[in-house]
Amino acid sequence: MNLIYKVLLLLALCICNAESTDPSGEFCNRNTNTSRNSQMSANIDRLLSELVSKTASNGFIATSFGKGKDTVFGLAQCRGDVSSTDCSSCIQDAANQIRKRCPNQADARLWYEYFFLRYNNKSFNGEVDTSFSIVYFNVNNVTDPENFNKELGALMDEIRARAIEPKNEGLGKGVTKLSPFVTLYALVQCTRDLSQIDCAQCLAIAVANFETFCENRKGCRVLYSSCHVRYELYPFFFPLGSNNTMADTLVAIVHP
Ligand SMILES: *[C@@H]1O[C@H](CO)[C@@H](O)[C@H](O)[C@H]1NC(C)=O
Ligand SMILES: *[C@@H]1O[C@H](CO)[C@@H](O)[C@H](O)[C@H]1NC(C)=O
Ligand SMILES: *[C@@H]1O[C@H](CO)[C@@H](O)[C@H](O)[C@H]1NC(C)=O
Ligand SMILES: *[C@@H]1O[C@H](CO)[C@@H](O)[C@H](O)[C@H]1NC(C)=O
């Protein structure tokens, strides 16, 4: 893979729990400069207020605002295991943040632990978009790679299959006990505008990053605009187990 990548941050951090308000990632497409188009900018604001008011009830919305060339398309989705209360507390902040971080872009995306938000003046509904990715990995390695990778592969296959069952609305999650003391937790999710086959394709592309960027790592997450995948050796999704946080060092890789 000839991907250009750069290591963005090296952080010693306490992996975010519910209260975390910092996004996990952002993308502002510099090629979509709206500073000479005030109508489009106004449409983005109107679109965002619609997303803010309508996402929580159903956990997902894909909509558009405006006419002709100035139309903007938006999508907002809560992580499938998160309550609408926890999700909606994030939405307003996300809408403010995305305008601050990408003030003049018609194509902007923001990833949070519980929530994903994007808009674009080009329609993206139902399309698999893996053009931009963010990978986080735990710098620590597992002690028994052979068994770990076997179990990880099996769990990923299982939850990917779950994610494309229509009743699960793009979400798959599961756990595997690796030993009496160690449990592997994994979650995958597609945006709900994708068909089953497109969801499966996105997840396959995302999981393939594990080998490239996260081999033998104790934790990894890959964020795309159409899906994300993650595994950890601690619980990070609902319903939560007894210990839900862990101090560790994470590295982020962003490309292109
Ligand atoms: C989106 O907006 C940018 C900047 O105004 C413009 O260059 C581009 O052609 C637009 N794309 C579409 C599909 O309208
Ligand atoms: C967008 O266009 C404006 C006016 O042409 C320019 O001043 C500004 O630097 C551009 N911003 C970006 C991010 O390219
Ligand atoms: C984990 O393994 C990688 C690749 O072998 C190595 O570069 C890295 O230093 C290891 N991490 C730790 C914390 O030992
Ligand atoms: C996590 O929970 C288990 C039992 O549920 C406990 O034995 C262990 O000490 C806990 N670990 C941390 C880091 O709190």
Short mmCIF file of C-alpha atoms and ligand atoms in Angstrom, two decimals:
data_model
loop_
_atom_site.label_atom_id
_atom_site.label_comp_id
_atom_site.label_asym_id
_atom_site.label_seq_id
_atom_site.Cartn_x
_atom_site.Cartn_y
_atom_site.Cartn_z
CA MET A 1 0.00 0.00 0.00
CA ASN A 2 1.58 3.27 -1.06
CA LEU A 3 -0.35 5.44 1.32
CA ILE A 4 1.26 8.61 2.45
CA TYR A 5 0.70 8.95 6.12
CA LYS A 6 1.93 11.01 8.93
CA VAL A 7 1.90 10.53 12.60
CA LEU A 8 -0.08 13.40 13.93
CA LEU A 9 -0.07 13.15 17.63
CA LEU A 10 1.48 11.16 20.33
CA LEU A 11 -0.65 11.44 23.37
CA ALA A 12 -0.62 9.92 26.76
CA LEU A 13 -4.28 9.98 27.45
CA CYS A 14 -7.00 8.46 29.40
CA ILE A 15 -9.17 6.92 26.75
CA CYS A 16 -12.32 8.88 26.50
CA ASN A 17 -15.38 7.95 28.32
CA ALA A 18 -18.82 9.37 27.94
CA GLU A 19 -17.92 12.90 28.93
CA SER A 20 -15.25 13.41 26.33
CA THR A 21 -16.19 16.36 24.14
CA ASP A 22 -13.14 16.47 21.90
CA PRO A 23 -13.65 14.99 18.47
CA SER A 24 -11.66 11.87 17.57
CA GLY A 25 -11.03 13.28 14.13
CA GLU A 26 -11.90 15.92 11.59
CA PHE A 27 -11.64 16.44 7.86
CA CYS A 28 -12.02 19.80 6.13
CA ASN A 29 -11.73 19.49 2.37
CA ARG A 30 -9.58 22.47 1.37
CA ASN A 31 -10.69 22.11 -2.26
CA THR A 32 -14.24 23.17 -1.43
CA ASN A 33 -13.83 26.82 -0.52
CA THR A 34 -17.18 28.49 0.17
CA SER A 35 -15.88 31.91 1.16
CA ARG A 36 -17.24 33.45 -2.08
CA ASN A 37 -20.61 31.74 -1.74
CA SER A 38 -22.63 33.19 1.09
CA GLN A 39 -25.77 31.36 0.00
CA MET A 40 -24.09 27.99 0.41
CA SER A 41 -22.70 29.04 3.75
CA ALA A 42 -26.19 30.04 4.90
CA ASN A 43 -27.53 26.71 3.65
CA ILE A 44 -24.92 24.85 5.71
CA ASP A 45 -26.10 26.67 8.83
CA ARG A 46 -29.73 25.79 8.10
CA LEU A 47 -28.80 22.20 7.35
CA LEU A 48 -26.89 21.92 10.62
CA SER A 49 -29.77 23.20 12.70
CA GLU A 50 -32.00 20.60 11.08
CA LEU A 51 -29.48 17.88 11.86
CA VAL A 52 -29.23 19.05 15.46
CA SER A 53 -32.98 18.97 15.97
CA LYS A 54 -33.72 15.72 14.17
CA THR A 55 -30.89 13.25 14.83
CA ALA A 56 -31.54 12.16 18.39
CA SER A 57 -35.05 10.77 17.91
CA ASN A 58 -33.93 8.09 15.49
CA GLY A 59 -30.12 8.20 15.89
CA PHE A 60 -29.70 8.97 12.21
CA ILE A 61 -30.60 11.49 9.56
CA ALA A 62 -29.50 12.12 5.99
CA THR A 63 -30.99 15.20 4.40
CA SER A 64 -30.25 18.22 2.25
CA PHE A 65 -30.94 21.93 2.23
CA GLY A 66 -31.02 24.54 -0.52
CA LYS A 67 -31.63 24.73 -4.25
CA GLY A 68 -29.61 24.00 -7.37
CA LYS A 69 -25.88 24.60 -7.20
CA ASP A 70 -26.05 25.78 -3.60
CA THR A 71 -27.62 22.61 -2.23
CA VAL A 72 -25.78 21.02 0.69
CA PHE A 73 -26.20 17.40 1.78
CA GLY A 74 -25.81 16.33 5.39
CA LEU A 75 -25.65 13.20 7.46
CA ALA A 76 -25.57 12.70 11.22
CA GLN A 77 -25.50 9.42 13.08
CA CYS A 78 -25.20 8.36 16.71
CA ARG A 79 -23.25 5.22 17.54
CA GLY A 80 -25.86 2.47 17.64
CA ASP A 81 -25.30 1.43 21.25
CA VAL A 82 -25.49 4.98 22.66
CA SER A 83 -28.69 6.30 24.24
CA SER A 84 -30.39 9.24 22.57
CA THR A 85 -29.72 11.32 25.70
CA ASP A 86 -25.99 10.69 25.54
CA CYS A 87 -25.99 11.24 21.83
CA SER A 88 -28.00 14.45 21.77
CA SER A 89 -25.70 16.08 24.32
CA CYS A 90 -22.98 15.76 21.68
CA ILE A 91 -24.89 16.98 18.64
CA GLN A 92 -25.16 20.69 19.33
CA ASP A 93 -21.51 20.85 20.26
CA ALA A 94 -20.55 18.95 17.11
CA ALA A 95 -22.51 21.40 14.94
CA ASN A 96 -20.72 24.37 16.53
CA GLN A 97 -17.33 22.67 16.28
CA ILE A 98 -17.60 21.71 12.65
CA ARG A 99 -18.27 25.34 11.62
CA LYS A 100 -15.33 26.50 13.74
CA ARG A 101 -12.94 23.88 12.43
CA CYS A 102 -13.96 24.03 8.78
CA PRO A 103 -15.31 27.60 8.48
CA ASN A 104 -15.06 27.90 4.67
CA GLN A 105 -15.46 24.35 3.48
CA ALA A 106 -18.45 22.84 1.69
CA ASP A 107 -17.11 19.37 2.54
CA ALA A 108 -16.56 18.87 6.27
CA ARG A 109 -16.64 15.84 8.59
CA LEU A 110 -16.28 15.38 12.31
CA TRP A 111 -15.94 12.13 14.25
CA TYR A 112 -16.76 11.78 17.93
CA GLU A 113 -16.76 8.75 20.14
CA TYR A 114 -20.57 8.66 20.08
CA PHE A 115 -21.43 10.59 16.98
CA PHE A 116 -20.51 11.31 13.36
CA LEU A 117 -21.42 14.38 11.36
CA ARG A 118 -20.71 15.46 7.81
CA TYR A 119 -21.93 17.68 5.02
CA ASN A 120 -20.94 18.28 1.44
CA ASN A 121 -22.22 20.18 -1.60
CA LYS A 122 -21.83 16.93 -3.55
CA SER A 123 -24.36 14.22 -2.72
CA PHE A 124 -22.81 11.22 -0.97
CA ASN A 125 -25.93 9.37 0.12
CA GLY A 126 -25.55 5.60 -0.24
CA GLU A 127 -21.95 5.77 -1.43
CA VAL A 128 -19.04 3.99 0.22
CA ASP A 129 -16.48 6.67 1.01
CA THR A 130 -13.08 5.43 2.13
CA SER A 131 -11.14 8.36 0.69
CA PHE A 132 -10.06 9.67 4.07
CA SER A 133 -9.19 7.70 7.16
CA ILE A 134 -7.95 8.09 10.69
CA VAL A 135 -6.35 5.17 12.51
CA TYR A 136 -5.68 5.11 16.24
CA PHE A 137 -3.65 2.37 17.77
CA ASN A 138 -2.52 1.49 21.25
CA VAL A 139 1.30 1.43 21.33
CA ASN A 140 1.28 -1.62 23.58
CA ASN A 141 1.37 -5.08 22.08
CA VAL A 142 -0.43 -8.26 23.01
CA THR A 143 1.64 -11.00 24.61
CA ASP A 144 0.22 -13.91 22.61
CA PRO A 145 -0.15 -12.62 19.02
CA GLU A 146 -0.96 -15.94 17.42
CA ASN A 147 -3.99 -16.71 19.54
CA PHE A 148 -4.99 -13.07 19.75
CA ASN A 149 -5.10 -12.61 15.98
CA LYS A 150 -7.06 -15.80 15.52
CA GLU A 151 -9.66 -14.70 18.08
CA LEU A 152 -9.73 -11.15 16.75
CA GLY A 153 -10.33 -12.39 13.19
CA ALA A 154 -13.16 -14.65 14.32
CA LEU A 155 -14.82 -11.92 16.38
CA MET A 156 -14.54 -9.41 13.54
CA ASP A 157 -16.11 -11.85 11.09
CA GLU A 158 -18.96 -12.43 13.51
CA ILE A 159 -19.75 -8.78 14.18
CA ARG A 160 -19.36 -7.77 10.52
CA ALA A 161 -22.01 -10.35 9.69
CA ARG A 162 -24.18 -8.92 12.46
CA ALA A 163 -23.76 -5.36 11.17
CA ILE A 164 -25.31 -6.20 7.80
CA GLU A 165 -28.42 -7.79 9.25
CA PRO A 166 -31.13 -5.18 8.52
CA LYS A 167 -32.48 -5.19 12.08
CA ASN A 168 -29.09 -4.08 13.42
CA GLU A 169 -29.00 -0.90 11.33
CA GLY A 170 -25.31 -1.14 10.51
CA LEU A 171 -24.09 -1.94 14.02
CA GLY A 172 -22.19 -5.06 15.10
CA LYS A 173 -20.58 -5.57 18.49
CA GLY A 174 -19.35 -8.49 20.50
CA VAL A 175 -16.88 -9.86 23.03
CA THR A 176 -14.58 -12.86 23.26
CA LYS A 177 -13.00 -14.12 26.46
CA LEU A 178 -9.30 -14.67 25.73
CA SER A 179 -8.57 -15.95 29.23
CA PRO A 180 -10.33 -15.84 32.60
CA PHE A 181 -8.91 -12.34 33.04
CA VAL A 182 -8.74 -10.90 29.55
CA THR A 183 -11.70 -10.02 27.32
CA LEU A 184 -11.60 -8.69 23.79
CA TYR A 185 -14.26 -6.10 22.88
CA ALA A 186 -15.06 -5.08 19.32
CA LEU A 187 -17.54 -2.86 17.53
CA VAL A 188 -18.17 -2.03 13.88
CA GLN A 189 -20.68 0.37 12.38
CA CYS A 190 -21.71 1.61 8.96
CA THR A 191 -23.63 4.78 8.24
CA ARG A 192 -27.26 3.84 7.82
CA ASP A 193 -27.54 5.15 4.26
CA LEU A 194 -25.46 2.21 2.99
CA SER A 195 -26.91 -0.95 1.50
CA GLN A 196 -25.91 -4.28 3.06
CA ILE A 197 -23.39 -5.02 0.35
CA ASP A 198 -21.83 -1.55 0.59
CA CYS A 199 -21.66 -1.83 4.36
CA ALA A 200 -19.89 -5.18 4.04
CA GLN A 201 -17.44 -3.65 1.58
CA CYS A 202 -16.67 -0.67 3.79
CA LEU A 203 -16.11 -2.87 6.84
CA ALA A 204 -13.81 -5.19 4.89
CA ILE A 205 -11.68 -2.23 3.80
CA ALA A 206 -11.62 -0.85 7.33
CA VAL A 207 -10.67 -4.15 8.99
CA ALA A 208 -7.87 -4.67 6.45
CA ASN A 209 -6.14 -1.71 8.11
CA PHE A 210 -5.62 -3.74 11.27
CA GLU A 211 -2.87 -5.75 9.63
CA THR A 212 -1.23 -2.70 8.10
CA PHE A 213 -1.30 -0.32 11.02
CA CYS A 214 -2.24 -2.25 14.13
CA GLU A 215 -0.60 -5.64 13.94
CA ASN A 216 -0.51 -7.21 17.43
CA ARG A 217 -1.63 -3.98 19.06
CA LYS A 218 -3.80 -4.09 22.16
CA GLY A 219 -6.30 -1.72 20.61
CA CYS A 220 -7.08 -0.17 17.26
CA ARG A 221 -9.73 1.94 15.60
CA VAL A 222 -10.19 2.91 11.99
CA LEU A 223 -12.51 5.78 11.13
CA TYR A 224 -13.91 6.28 7.65
CA SER A 225 -16.78 8.49 6.53
CA SER A 226 -18.98 5.47 5.76
CA CYS A 227 -17.98 3.10 8.54
CA HIS A 228 -15.71 2.59 11.50
CA VAL A 229 -14.24 -0.42 13.28
CA ARG A 230 -12.61 -0.78 16.68
CA TYR A 231 -11.31 -3.33 19.13
CA GLU A 232 -9.92 -2.98 22.65
CA LEU A 233 -9.02 -5.13 25.64
CA TYR A 234 -11.40 -3.11 27.79
CA PRO A 235 -15.11 -2.37 27.47
CA PHE A 236 -15.88 0.75 25.45
CA PHE A 237 -19.46 0.22 24.34
CA PHE A 238 -22.84 -0.07 26.04
CA PRO A 239 -23.85 -1.86 28.15
CA LEU A 240 -20.61 -1.13 29.98
CA GLY A 241 -18.83 -3.59 32.23
CA SER A 242 -17.31 -2.73 35.59
CA ASN A 243 -14.10 -1.11 34.41
CA ASN A 244 -14.55 1.10 31.43
CA THR A 245 -11.43 3.24 31.30
CA MET A 246 -7.78 2.52 30.96
CA ALA A 247 -4.74 4.75 30.75
CA ASP A 248 -2.73 4.06 27.64
CA THR A 249 -0.71 5.72 24.96
CA LEU A 250 -2.38 6.18 21.61
CA VAL A 251 -0.94 7.11 18.25
CA ALA A 252 -3.02 8.58 15.42
CA ILE A 253 -2.31 8.14 11.72
CA VAL A 254 -4.20 10.26 9.20
CA HIS A 255 -4.25 9.92 5.43
CA PRO A 256 -4.21 11.16 2.79
C1 LIG B 1 -18.92 22.57 -4.35
O1 LIG B 1 -18.48 23.85 -3.99
C2 LIG B 1 -17.20 24.19 -4.48
C3 LIG B 1 -16.78 25.52 -3.87
O2 LIG B 1 -17.80 26.48 -3.97
C4 LIG B 1 -17.24 24.19 -6.01
O3 LIG B 1 -15.95 24.48 -6.53
C5 LIG B 1 -17.70 22.83 -6.50
O4 LIG B 1 -17.85 22.83 -7.90
C6 LIG B 1 -19.02 22.45 -5.86
N1 LIG B 1 -19.34 21.08 -6.20
C7 LIG B 1 -20.55 20.72 -6.63
C8 LIG B 1 -20.77 19.27 -6.93
O5 LIG B 1 -21.45 21.55 -6.75
C1 LIG B 2 -10.82 30.64 0.24
O1 LIG B 2 -10.98 31.69 -0.70
C2 LIG B 2 -10.75 32.99 -0.14
C3 LIG B 2 -11.13 34.05 -1.19
O2 LIG B 2 -10.80 33.64 -2.49
C4 LIG B 2 -9.30 33.07 0.32
O3 LIG B 2 -9.06 34.34 0.90
C5 LIG B 2 -9.05 31.99 1.35
O4 LIG B 2 -7.70 31.98 1.73
C6 LIG B 2 -9.42 30.62 0.80
N1 LIG B 2 -9.33 29.66 1.89
C7 LIG B 2 -8.77 28.46 1.72
C8 LIG B 2 -8.77 27.58 2.93
O5 LIG B 2 -8.28 28.07 0.68
C1 LIG B 3 5.06 -3.18 19.74
O1 LIG B 3 5.54 -3.79 18.56
C2 LIG B 3 6.05 -2.88 17.59
C3 LIG B 3 6.34 -3.65 16.32
O2 LIG B 3 7.04 -4.81 16.58
C4 LIG B 3 7.29 -2.19 18.17
O3 LIG B 3 7.81 -1.27 17.25
C5 LIG B 3 6.84 -1.44 19.43
O4 LIG B 3 7.96 -0.82 20.06
C6 LIG B 3 6.16 -2.38 20.42
N1 LIG B 3 5.58 -1.58 21.50
C7 LIG B 3 5.98 -1.67 22.76
C8 LIG B 3 5.31 -0.76 23.74
O5 LIG B 3 6.83 -2.45 23.14
C1 LIG B 4 -11.57 -4.74 36.30
O1 LIG B 4 -12.59 -5.57 36.86
C2 LIG B 4 -12.12 -6.79 37.39
C3 LIG B 4 -13.29 -7.59 37.90
O2 LIG B 4 -14.46 -7.26 37.22
C4 LIG B 4 -11.13 -6.50 38.51
O3 LIG B 4 -10.62 -7.73 39.01
C5 LIG B 4 -9.99 -5.66 37.98
O4 LIG B 4 -9.12 -5.34 39.03
C6 LIG B 4 -10.53 -4.40 37.33
N1 LIG B 4 -9.43 -3.66 36.73
C7 LIG B 4 -9.28 -2.36 36.87
C8 LIG B 4 -8.12 -1.76 36.12
O5 LIG B 4 -10.01 -1.69 37.58
#
